[in-house]
Amino acid sequence: KHGYKVSNSQEMVALGFVNVLGSFFQCYPVTGSFSRSSVNSDSGVRTPAGGIWAGLIAVLALVLVTPCFQFLPNSVLAAVIIVAVATMADFSMPIKMWSIRKLGSLTWFITFIAVLLLGVEFGIAVGLACELVQILVRNLRPAITASGAGEGVVVMEIRRG
């Protein structure tokens, strides 16, 4: 689009490098926004000054618009956030996972429910435990095939579960 080739991981490598370098100097972690980068690109922003303008607009919005939100009930604000986030969720993924690997889909479903009921940290721990149990069960009893190759030689073939 702009006449140059961009590596997909270029921004992540740069952010990682800056965070590692900053850790030696007690800096705050640096984060990036891929959506902001793509919006800047689509808007025709060509210099870092676009970030300054975006920051100024964000500060003005916080100062001028935030007082209007104090009278809204929390449920309305939660609904606004849910509507904004719902477009980012891919609800077809569990169906695709089910057609490829049913046990993986079961782990996904258990993890999803555990995150809803127990919180993010414990939910991910439950999902990790489910996956580890699946790996152990699959690999504890591998399929072993023994065949004679002649004159006292036995060939054993071990396949994973």
mmCIF file of N, CA, C and O in Angstrom, residues 82-123:
data_model
loop_
_atom_site.group_PDB
_atom_site.id
_atom_site.type_symbol
_atom_site.label_atom_id
_atom_site.label_comp_id
_atom_site.label_asym_id
_atom_site.label_seq_id
_atom_site.Cartn_x
_atom_site.Cartn_y
_atom_site.Cartn_z
ATOM 1 N N ILE A 82 -19.466 -4.295 26.504
ATOM 2 C CA ILE A 82 -19.776 -5.607 25.933
ATOM 3 C C ILE A 82 -20.049 -5.488 24.440
ATOM 4 O O ILE A 82 -19.565 -6.302 23.644
ATOM 5 N N VAL A 83 -20.796 -4.480 24.040
ATOM 6 C CA VAL A 83 -21.082 -4.295 22.611
ATOM 7 C C VAL A 83 -19.796 -4.005 21.840
ATOM 8 O O VAL A 83 -19.588 -4.510 20.738
ATOM 9 N N ALA A 84 -18.902 -3.210 22.427
ATOM 10 C CA ALA A 84 -17.650 -2.892 21.750
ATOM 11 C C ALA A 84 -16.753 -4.114 21.633
ATOM 12 O O ALA A 84 -16.071 -4.306 20.629
ATOM 13 N N VAL A 85 -16.758 -4.980 22.642
ATOM 14 C CA VAL A 85 -15.873 -6.145 22.652
ATOM 15 C C VAL A 85 -16.482 -7.311 21.875
ATOM 16 O O VAL A 85 -15.751 -8.137 21.330
ATOM 17 N N ALA A 86 -17.800 -7.394 21.795
ATOM 18 C CA ALA A 86 -18.455 -8.528 21.146
ATOM 19 C C ALA A 86 -18.059 -8.653 19.683
ATOM 20 O O ALA A 86 -18.007 -9.763 19.151
ATOM 21 N N THR A 87 -17.773 -7.551 19.025
ATOM 22 C CA THR A 87 -17.388 -7.627 17.615
ATOM 23 C C THR A 87 -15.993 -8.224 17.456
ATOM 24 O O THR A 87 -15.658 -8.690 16.371
ATOM 25 N N MET A 88 -15.186 -8.211 18.512
ATOM 26 C CA MET A 88 -13.840 -8.761 18.418
ATOM 27 C C MET A 88 -13.820 -10.263 18.665
ATOM 28 O O MET A 88 -12.827 -10.924 18.369
ATOM 29 N N ALA A 89 -14.877 -10.834 19.210
ATOM 30 C CA ALA A 89 -14.912 -12.267 19.529
ATOM 31 C C ALA A 89 -15.256 -13.060 18.275
ATOM 32 O O ALA A 89 -16.094 -12.651 17.468
ATOM 33 N N ASP A 90 -14.592 -14.198 18.107
ATOM 34 C CA ASP A 90 -14.849 -15.097 16.990
ATOM 35 C C ASP A 90 -15.568 -16.321 17.532
ATOM 36 O O ASP A 90 -14.950 -17.244 18.048
ATOM 37 N N PHE A 91 -16.892 -16.298 17.417
ATOM 38 C CA PHE A 91 -17.687 -17.374 17.983
ATOM 39 C C PHE A 91 -17.727 -18.618 17.100
ATOM 40 O O PHE A 91 -18.249 -19.644 17.497
ATOM 41 N N SER A 92 -17.179 -18.541 15.902
ATOM 42 C CA SER A 92 -17.140 -19.723 15.040
ATOM 43 C C SER A 92 -15.944 -20.622 15.365
ATOM 44 O O SER A 92 -15.912 -21.774 14.936
ATOM 45 N N MET A 93 -14.983 -20.116 16.121
ATOM 46 C CA MET A 93 -13.788 -20.901 16.423
ATOM 47 C C MET A 93 -14.086 -22.184 17.197
ATOM 48 O O MET A 93 -13.537 -23.238 16.865
ATOM 49 N N PRO A 94 -14.936 -22.172 18.234
ATOM 50 C CA PRO A 94 -15.209 -23.447 18.927
ATOM 51 C C PRO A 94 -15.819 -24.494 18.001
ATOM 52 O O PRO A 94 -15.529 -25.685 18.137
ATOM 53 N N ILE A 95 -16.627 -24.085 17.039
ATOM 54 C CA ILE A 95 -17.229 -25.039 16.101
ATOM 55 C C ILE A 95 -16.150 -25.643 15.206
ATOM 56 O O ILE A 95 -16.129 -26.853 14.959
ATOM 57 N N LYS A 96 -15.217 -24.812 14.739
ATOM 58 C CA LYS A 96 -14.107 -25.319 13.924
ATOM 59 C C LYS A 96 -13.239 -26.258 14.754
ATOM 60 O O LYS A 96 -12.791 -27.294 14.256
ATOM 61 N N MET A 97 -12.990 -25.884 16.019
ATOM 62 C CA MET A 97 -12.180 -26.738 16.892
ATOM 63 C C MET A 97 -12.863 -28.084 17.103
ATOM 64 O O MET A 97 -12.195 -29.116 17.134
ATOM 65 N N TRP A 98 -14.181 -28.085 17.252
ATOM 66 C CA TRP A 98 -14.908 -29.322 17.485
ATOM 67 C C TRP A 98 -14.759 -30.267 16.300
ATOM 68 O O TRP A 98 -14.610 -31.475 16.473
ATOM 69 N N SER A 99 -14.765 -29.737 15.089
ATOM 70 C CA SER A 99 -14.637 -30.599 13.913
ATOM 71 C C SER A 99 -13.215 -31.130 13.762
ATOM 72 O O SER A 99 -13.011 -32.180 13.171
ATOM 73 N N ILE A 100 -12.223 -30.439 14.307
ATOM 74 C CA ILE A 100 -10.828 -30.868 14.171
ATOM 75 C C ILE A 100 -10.422 -31.778 15.325
ATOM 76 O O ILE A 100 -9.861 -32.854 15.121
ATOM 77 N N ARG A 101 -10.688 -31.352 16.557
ATOM 78 C CA ARG A 101 -10.223 -32.102 17.740
ATOM 79 C C ARG A 101 -11.250 -31.943 18.860
ATOM 80 O O ARG A 101 -11.300 -30.909 19.518
ATOM 81 N N LYS A 102 -12.028 -32.963 19.067
ATOM 82 C CA LYS A 102 -13.125 -32.869 20.021
ATOM 83 C C LYS A 102 -12.649 -32.712 21.463
ATOM 84 O O LYS A 102 -13.221 -31.959 22.233
ATOM 85 N N LEU A 103 -11.566 -33.397 21.836
ATOM 86 C CA LEU A 103 -11.073 -33.271 23.205
ATOM 87 C C LEU A 103 -10.525 -31.869 23.469
ATOM 88 O O LEU A 103 -10.668 -31.345 24.573
ATOM 89 N N GLY A 104 -9.907 -31.259 22.471
ATOM 90 C CA GLY A 104 -9.426 -29.879 22.612
ATOM 91 C C GLY A 104 -10.583 -28.915 22.811
ATOM 92 O O GLY A 104 -10.478 -27.947 23.565
ATOM 93 N N SER A 105 -11.685 -29.186 22.131
ATOM 94 C CA SER A 105 -12.875 -28.346 22.312
ATOM 95 C C SER A 105 -13.438 -28.491 23.714
ATOM 96 O O SER A 105 -13.911 -27.516 24.297
ATOM 97 N N LEU A 106 -13.360 -29.703 24.249
ATOM 98 C CA LEU A 106 -13.828 -29.919 25.616
ATOM 99 C C LEU A 106 -12.968 -29.122 26.598
ATOM 100 O O LEU A 106 -13.490 -28.489 27.518
ATOM 101 N N THR A 107 -11.653 -29.127 26.385
ATOM 102 C CA THR A 107 -10.761 -28.333 27.235
ATOM 103 C C THR A 107 -11.083 -26.853 27.108
ATOM 104 O O THR A 107 -11.103 -26.129 28.100
ATOM 105 N N TRP A 108 -11.329 -26.382 25.882
ATOM 106 C CA TRP A 108 -11.684 -24.979 25.668
ATOM 107 C C TRP A 108 -12.955 -24.636 26.435
ATOM 108 O O TRP A 108 -13.018 -23.605 27.109
ATOM 109 N N PHE A 109 -13.981 -25.496 26.352
ATOM 110 C CA PHE A 109 -15.251 -25.239 27.016
ATOM 111 C C PHE A 109 -15.084 -25.229 28.537
ATOM 112 O O PHE A 109 -15.606 -24.343 29.225
ATOM 113 N N ILE A 110 -14.334 -26.192 29.073
ATOM 114 C CA ILE A 110 -14.103 -26.238 30.518
ATOM 115 C C ILE A 110 -13.347 -24.991 30.977
ATOM 116 O O ILE A 110 -13.675 -24.397 32.007
ATOM 117 N N THR A 111 -12.343 -24.595 30.206
ATOM 118 C CA THR A 111 -11.585 -23.390 30.560
ATOM 119 C C THR A 111 -12.476 -22.155 30.519
ATOM 120 O O THR A 111 -12.407 -21.302 31.409
ATOM 121 N N PHE A 112 -13.308 -22.045 29.493
ATOM 122 C CA PHE A 112 -14.214 -20.902 29.354
ATOM 123 C C PHE A 112 -15.148 -20.798 30.559
ATOM 124 O O PHE A 112 -15.290 -19.721 31.162
ATOM 125 N N ILE A 113 -15.758 -21.920 30.931
ATOM 126 C CA ILE A 113 -16.674 -21.912 32.074
ATOM 127 C C ILE A 113 -15.913 -21.622 33.366
ATOM 128 O O ILE A 113 -16.390 -20.870 34.227
ATOM 129 N N ALA A 114 -14.720 -22.193 33.511
ATOM 130 C CA ALA A 114 -13.927 -21.964 34.729
ATOM 131 C C ALA A 114 -13.523 -20.495 34.847
ATOM 132 O O ALA A 114 -13.527 -19.942 35.955
ATOM 133 N N VAL A 115 -13.186 -19.856 33.725
ATOM 134 C CA VAL A 115 -12.839 -18.429 33.770
ATOM 135 C C VAL A 115 -14.055 -17.613 34.195
ATOM 136 O O VAL A 115 -13.939 -16.683 35.001
ATOM 137 N N LEU A 116 -15.227 -17.959 33.699
ATOM 138 C CA LEU A 116 -16.440 -17.227 34.081
ATOM 139 C C LEU A 116 -16.771 -17.409 35.562
ATOM 140 O O LEU A 116 -17.181 -16.458 36.228
ATOM 141 N N LEU A 117 -16.590 -18.625 36.062
ATOM 142 C CA LEU A 117 -16.995 -18.908 37.438
ATOM 143 C C LEU A 117 -15.920 -18.608 38.474
ATOM 144 O O LEU A 117 -16.228 -18.176 39.583
ATOM 145 N N LEU A 118 -14.644 -18.851 38.125
ATOM 146 C CA LEU A 118 -13.571 -18.768 39.115
ATOM 147 C C LEU A 118 -12.644 -17.570 38.934
ATOM 148 O O LEU A 118 -11.834 -17.294 39.811
ATOM 149 N N GLY A 119 -12.709 -16.917 37.818
ATOM 150 C CA GLY A 119 -11.788 -15.825 37.530
ATOM 151 C C GLY A 119 -10.740 -16.271 36.521
ATOM 152 O O GLY A 119 -10.588 -17.456 36.233
ATOM 153 N N VAL A 120 -10.007 -15.310 35.993
ATOM 154 C CA VAL A 120 -9.083 -15.582 34.904
ATOM 155 C C VAL A 120 -7.946 -16.501 35.339
ATOM 156 O O VAL A 120 -7.642 -17.500 34.678
ATOM 157 N N GLU A 121 -7.297 -16.198 36.458
ATOM 158 C CA GLU A 121 -6.131 -16.974 36.867
ATOM 159 C C GLU A 121 -6.487 -18.432 37.131
ATOM 160 O O GLU A 121 -5.839 -19.342 36.613
ATOM 161 N N PHE A 122 -7.523 -18.660 37.932
ATOM 162 C CA PHE A 122 -7.907 -20.032 38.254
ATOM 163 C C PHE A 122 -8.492 -20.739 37.043
ATOM 164 O O PHE A 122 -8.299 -21.942 36.861
ATOM 165 N N GLY A 123 -9.213 -20.015 36.199
ATOM 166 C CA GLY A 123 -9.779 -20.618 34.988
ATOM 167 C C GLY A 123 -8.708 -21.113 34.046
ATOM 168 O O GLY A 123 -8.803 -22.217 33.499
#
